[in-house]
Short mmCIF file of C-alpha atoms in Angstrom, two decimals:
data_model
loop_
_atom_site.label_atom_id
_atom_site.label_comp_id
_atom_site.label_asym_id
_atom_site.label_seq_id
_atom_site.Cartn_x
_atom_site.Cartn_y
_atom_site.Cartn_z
CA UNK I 283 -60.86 105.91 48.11
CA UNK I 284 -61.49 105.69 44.21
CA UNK I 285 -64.18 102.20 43.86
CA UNK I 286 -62.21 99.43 42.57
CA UNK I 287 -63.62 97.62 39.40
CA UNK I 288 -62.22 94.68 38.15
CA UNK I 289 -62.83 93.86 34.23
CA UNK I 290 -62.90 89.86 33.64
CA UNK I 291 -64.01 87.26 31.11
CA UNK I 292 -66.21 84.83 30.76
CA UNK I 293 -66.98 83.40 34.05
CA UNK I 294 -67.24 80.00 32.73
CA UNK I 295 -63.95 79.97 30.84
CA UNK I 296 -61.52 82.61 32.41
CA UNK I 297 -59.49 81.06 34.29
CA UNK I 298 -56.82 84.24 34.34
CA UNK I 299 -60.17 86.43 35.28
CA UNK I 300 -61.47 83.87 38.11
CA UNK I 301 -57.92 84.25 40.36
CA UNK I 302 -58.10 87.80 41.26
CA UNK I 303 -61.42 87.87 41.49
CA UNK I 304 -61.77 84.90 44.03
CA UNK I 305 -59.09 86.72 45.86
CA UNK I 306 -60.68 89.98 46.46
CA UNK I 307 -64.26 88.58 46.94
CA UNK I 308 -63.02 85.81 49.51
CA UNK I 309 -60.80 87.97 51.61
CA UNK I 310 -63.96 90.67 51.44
CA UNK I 311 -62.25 93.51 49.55
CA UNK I 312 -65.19 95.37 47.94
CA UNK I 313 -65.41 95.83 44.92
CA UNK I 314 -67.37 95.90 41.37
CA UNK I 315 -66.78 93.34 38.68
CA UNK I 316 -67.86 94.23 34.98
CA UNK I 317 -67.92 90.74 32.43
CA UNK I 318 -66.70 91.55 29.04
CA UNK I 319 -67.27 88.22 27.22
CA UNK I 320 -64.97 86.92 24.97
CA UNK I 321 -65.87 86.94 21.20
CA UNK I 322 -63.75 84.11 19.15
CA UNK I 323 -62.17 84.12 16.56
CA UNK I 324 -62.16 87.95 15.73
CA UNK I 325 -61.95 89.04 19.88
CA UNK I 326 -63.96 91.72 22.09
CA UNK I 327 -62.39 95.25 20.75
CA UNK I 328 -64.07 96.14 24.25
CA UNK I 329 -60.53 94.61 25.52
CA UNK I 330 -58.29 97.31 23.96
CA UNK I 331 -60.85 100.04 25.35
CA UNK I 332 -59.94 99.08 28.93
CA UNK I 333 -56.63 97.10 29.18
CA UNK I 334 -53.31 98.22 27.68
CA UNK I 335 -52.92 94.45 26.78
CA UNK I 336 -56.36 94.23 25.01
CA UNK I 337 -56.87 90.93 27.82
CA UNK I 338 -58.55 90.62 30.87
CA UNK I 339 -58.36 90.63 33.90
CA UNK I 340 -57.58 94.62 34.46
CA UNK I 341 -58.22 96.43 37.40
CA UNK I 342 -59.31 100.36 37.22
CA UNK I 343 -59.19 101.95 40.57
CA UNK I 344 -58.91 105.98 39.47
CA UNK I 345 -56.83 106.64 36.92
CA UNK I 346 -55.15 103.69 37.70
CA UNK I 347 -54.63 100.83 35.61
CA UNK I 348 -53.65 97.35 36.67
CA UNK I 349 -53.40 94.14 34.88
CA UNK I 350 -52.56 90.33 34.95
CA UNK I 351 -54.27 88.71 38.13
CA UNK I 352 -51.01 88.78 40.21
CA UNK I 353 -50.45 91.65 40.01
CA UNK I 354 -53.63 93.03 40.46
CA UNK I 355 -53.59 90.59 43.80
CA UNK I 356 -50.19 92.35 44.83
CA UNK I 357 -51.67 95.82 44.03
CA UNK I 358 -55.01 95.14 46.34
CA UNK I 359 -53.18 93.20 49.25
CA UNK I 360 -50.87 96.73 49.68
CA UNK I 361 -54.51 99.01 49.69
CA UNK I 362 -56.12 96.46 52.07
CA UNK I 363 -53.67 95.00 54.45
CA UNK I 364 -56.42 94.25 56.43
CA UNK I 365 -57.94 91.95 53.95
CA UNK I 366 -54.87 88.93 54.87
CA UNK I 367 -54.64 87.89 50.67
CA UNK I 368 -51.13 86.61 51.81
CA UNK I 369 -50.56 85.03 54.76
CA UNK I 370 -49.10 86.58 58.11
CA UNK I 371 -45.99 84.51 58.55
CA UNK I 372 -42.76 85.88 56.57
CA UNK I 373 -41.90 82.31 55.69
CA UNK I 374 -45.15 81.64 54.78
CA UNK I 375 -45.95 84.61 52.50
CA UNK I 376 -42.69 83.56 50.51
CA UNK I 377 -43.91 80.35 50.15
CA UNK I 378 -47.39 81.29 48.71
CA UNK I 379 -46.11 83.40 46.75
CA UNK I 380 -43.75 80.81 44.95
CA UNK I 381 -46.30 78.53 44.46
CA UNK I 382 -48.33 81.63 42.95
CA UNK I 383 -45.39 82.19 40.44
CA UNK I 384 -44.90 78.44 39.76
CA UNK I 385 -48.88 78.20 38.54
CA UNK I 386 -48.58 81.64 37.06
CA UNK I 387 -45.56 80.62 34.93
CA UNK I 388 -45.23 76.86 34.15
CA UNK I 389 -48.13 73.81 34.06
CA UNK I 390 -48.56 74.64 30.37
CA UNK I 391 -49.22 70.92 29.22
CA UNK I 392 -52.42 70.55 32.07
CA UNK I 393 -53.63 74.14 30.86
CA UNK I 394 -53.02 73.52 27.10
CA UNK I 395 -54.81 70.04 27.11
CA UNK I 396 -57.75 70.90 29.66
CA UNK I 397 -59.43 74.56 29.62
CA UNK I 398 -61.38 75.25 32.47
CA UNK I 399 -64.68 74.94 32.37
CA UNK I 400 -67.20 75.29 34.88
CA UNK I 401 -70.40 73.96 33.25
CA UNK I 402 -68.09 70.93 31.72
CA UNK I 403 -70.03 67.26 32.53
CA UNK I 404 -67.01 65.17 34.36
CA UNK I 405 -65.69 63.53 31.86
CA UNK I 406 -61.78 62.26 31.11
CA UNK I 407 -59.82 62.82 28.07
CA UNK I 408 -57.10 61.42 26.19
CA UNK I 409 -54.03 63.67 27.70
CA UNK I 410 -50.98 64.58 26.16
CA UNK I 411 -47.34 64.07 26.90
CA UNK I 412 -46.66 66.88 30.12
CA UNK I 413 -50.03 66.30 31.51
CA UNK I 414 -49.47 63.92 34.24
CA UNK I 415 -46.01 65.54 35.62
CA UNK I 416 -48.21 69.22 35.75
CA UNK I 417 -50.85 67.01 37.65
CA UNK I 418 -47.82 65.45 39.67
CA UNK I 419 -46.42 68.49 40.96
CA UNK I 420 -49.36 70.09 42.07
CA UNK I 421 -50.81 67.19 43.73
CA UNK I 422 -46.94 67.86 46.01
CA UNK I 423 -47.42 71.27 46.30
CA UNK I 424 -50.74 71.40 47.56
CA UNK I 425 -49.42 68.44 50.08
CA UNK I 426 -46.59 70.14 51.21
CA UNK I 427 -48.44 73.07 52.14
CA UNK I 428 -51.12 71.56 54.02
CA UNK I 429 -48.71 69.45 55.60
CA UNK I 430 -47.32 72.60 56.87
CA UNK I 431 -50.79 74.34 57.62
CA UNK I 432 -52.71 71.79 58.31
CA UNK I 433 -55.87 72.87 55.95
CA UNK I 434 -58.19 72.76 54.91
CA UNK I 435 -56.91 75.65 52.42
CA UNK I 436 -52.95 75.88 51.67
CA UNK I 437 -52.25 78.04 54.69
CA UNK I 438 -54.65 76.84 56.63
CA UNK I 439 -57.67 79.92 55.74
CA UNK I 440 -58.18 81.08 52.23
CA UNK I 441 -55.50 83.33 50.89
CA UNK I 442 -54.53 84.66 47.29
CA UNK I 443 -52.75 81.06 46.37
CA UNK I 444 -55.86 79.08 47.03
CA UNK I 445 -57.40 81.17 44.56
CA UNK I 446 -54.08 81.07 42.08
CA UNK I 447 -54.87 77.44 41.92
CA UNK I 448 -58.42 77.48 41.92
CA UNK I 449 -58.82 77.39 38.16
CA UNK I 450 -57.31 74.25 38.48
CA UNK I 451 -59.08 72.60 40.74
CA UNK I 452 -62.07 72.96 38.41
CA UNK I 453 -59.56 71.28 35.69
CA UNK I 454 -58.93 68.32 38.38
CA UNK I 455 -62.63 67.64 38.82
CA UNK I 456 -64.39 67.90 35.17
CA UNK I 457 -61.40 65.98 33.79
CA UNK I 458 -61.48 63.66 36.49
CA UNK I 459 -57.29 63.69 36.75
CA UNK I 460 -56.78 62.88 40.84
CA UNK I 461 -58.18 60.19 42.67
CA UNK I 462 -56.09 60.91 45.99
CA UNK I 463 -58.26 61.73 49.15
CA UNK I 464 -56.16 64.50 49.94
CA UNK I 465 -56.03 65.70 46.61
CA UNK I 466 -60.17 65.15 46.97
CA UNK I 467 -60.65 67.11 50.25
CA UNK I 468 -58.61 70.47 48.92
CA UNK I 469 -60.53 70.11 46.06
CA UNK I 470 -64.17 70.00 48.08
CA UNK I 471 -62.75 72.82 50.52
CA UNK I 472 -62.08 75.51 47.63
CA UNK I 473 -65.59 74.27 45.53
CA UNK I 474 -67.46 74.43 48.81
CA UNK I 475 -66.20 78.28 49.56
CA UNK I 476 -68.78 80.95 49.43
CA UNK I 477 -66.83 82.61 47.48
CA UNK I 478 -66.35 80.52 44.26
CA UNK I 479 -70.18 79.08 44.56
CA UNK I 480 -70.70 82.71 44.04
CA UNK I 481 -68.47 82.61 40.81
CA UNK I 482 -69.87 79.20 39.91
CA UNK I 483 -73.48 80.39 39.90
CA UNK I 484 -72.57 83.03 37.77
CA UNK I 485 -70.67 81.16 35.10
CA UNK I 486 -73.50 78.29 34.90
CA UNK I 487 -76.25 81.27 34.21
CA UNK I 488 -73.82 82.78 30.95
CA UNK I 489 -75.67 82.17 27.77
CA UNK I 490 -72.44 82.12 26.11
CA UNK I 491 -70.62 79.11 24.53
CA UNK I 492 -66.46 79.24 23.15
CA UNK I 493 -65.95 76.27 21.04
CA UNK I 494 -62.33 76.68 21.90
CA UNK I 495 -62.53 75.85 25.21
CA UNK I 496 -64.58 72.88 25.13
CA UNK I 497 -62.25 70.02 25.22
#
């Protein structure tokens, strides 16, 4: 099999770039990531050399070409089966997946307002209208679903929706927006993984620094 490589962002900032990677390095799919940092205002013409949407994340594997972190999820979960990105149950899978497209799709105001940020000091912020319903409904999905799983991850081990949501989990923390001790203990289960200590590391040693993103 071709080597999978998976293009991202700035580790610090990309939230888009962190879910697929988080995926594929929790559930131990090998592969190789390359960073392309981002280069405001003008933008890395680097992008439009490997992605057909001059963004990142993109996935080569080949001659193939994959892009936007779902779908790159969907693509590696059919090549490694093995690998459990989704979870086993029918029901289940459905479920993750919703929640995947809900966080994919909508939470605009919390993403607008707060940029993720890894080597952000904890610190709140003034937050516009939207912000507290996006918090709102997260705070109830992630309940739901441990409810149903019983934790400490959505469905109970690490899948590809714990790492959907893990960009904002950093957003929770360094904006200090939930004070609920379930809320709290998700939180310290997905910042305690191997897995995104490994990406954390990484994005505190980037020399790099996007004005844009530090709200």
């Amino acid at each position: 099999m071709a080597k999978l490589v998976l293009y991202v962002g700035n580790k610090n900032y990309s939230s888009w770039s962190l879910r697929p990677w988080l995926a594929l390095e929790a559930c131990g799919v090998p592969f190789e990531d390359v960073v392309i940092p981002f280069d405001f205002p003008a933008g890395n013409p680097r992008f439009r050399e490997i992605s057909p949407t001059g963004r990142v994340p993109v996935l080569h594997h080949g001659d193939v070409r994959v892009w936007e972190s779902l779908s790159i999820i969907e693509y590696v979960a059919e090549l490694f089966p093995e690998a459990g990105l989704w979870p086993e149950n029918r029901e289940d899978r459905a479920r993750a997946r919703s929640y995947s497209m809900e966080m994919l799709s909508g939470f605009r105001a919390l993403r607008g307002a707060c940029p993720m940020n890894i080597r952000r000091p904890r610190k709140a912020i003034a937050l516009p209208e939207g912000v507290a319903a996006d918090v709102a409904r997260i705070e109830e999905i992630w309940r739901e679903a441990i409810a149903r799983s019983g934790g400490p991850f959505l469905f109970g081990r690490f899948t590809a929706a714990d790492a959907m949501f893990a960009p904002v989990v950093n957003r929770f923390d360094v904006y200090e927006l939930v004070t609920a001790p379930g809320t709290l203990a998700y939180m310290d289960a997905v910042k305690t993984h191997p897995a995104f200590r490994k990406w954390e590391e990484a994005a505190r040693a980037e020399p790099w620094i996007v004005p844009e993103d530090e709200a």
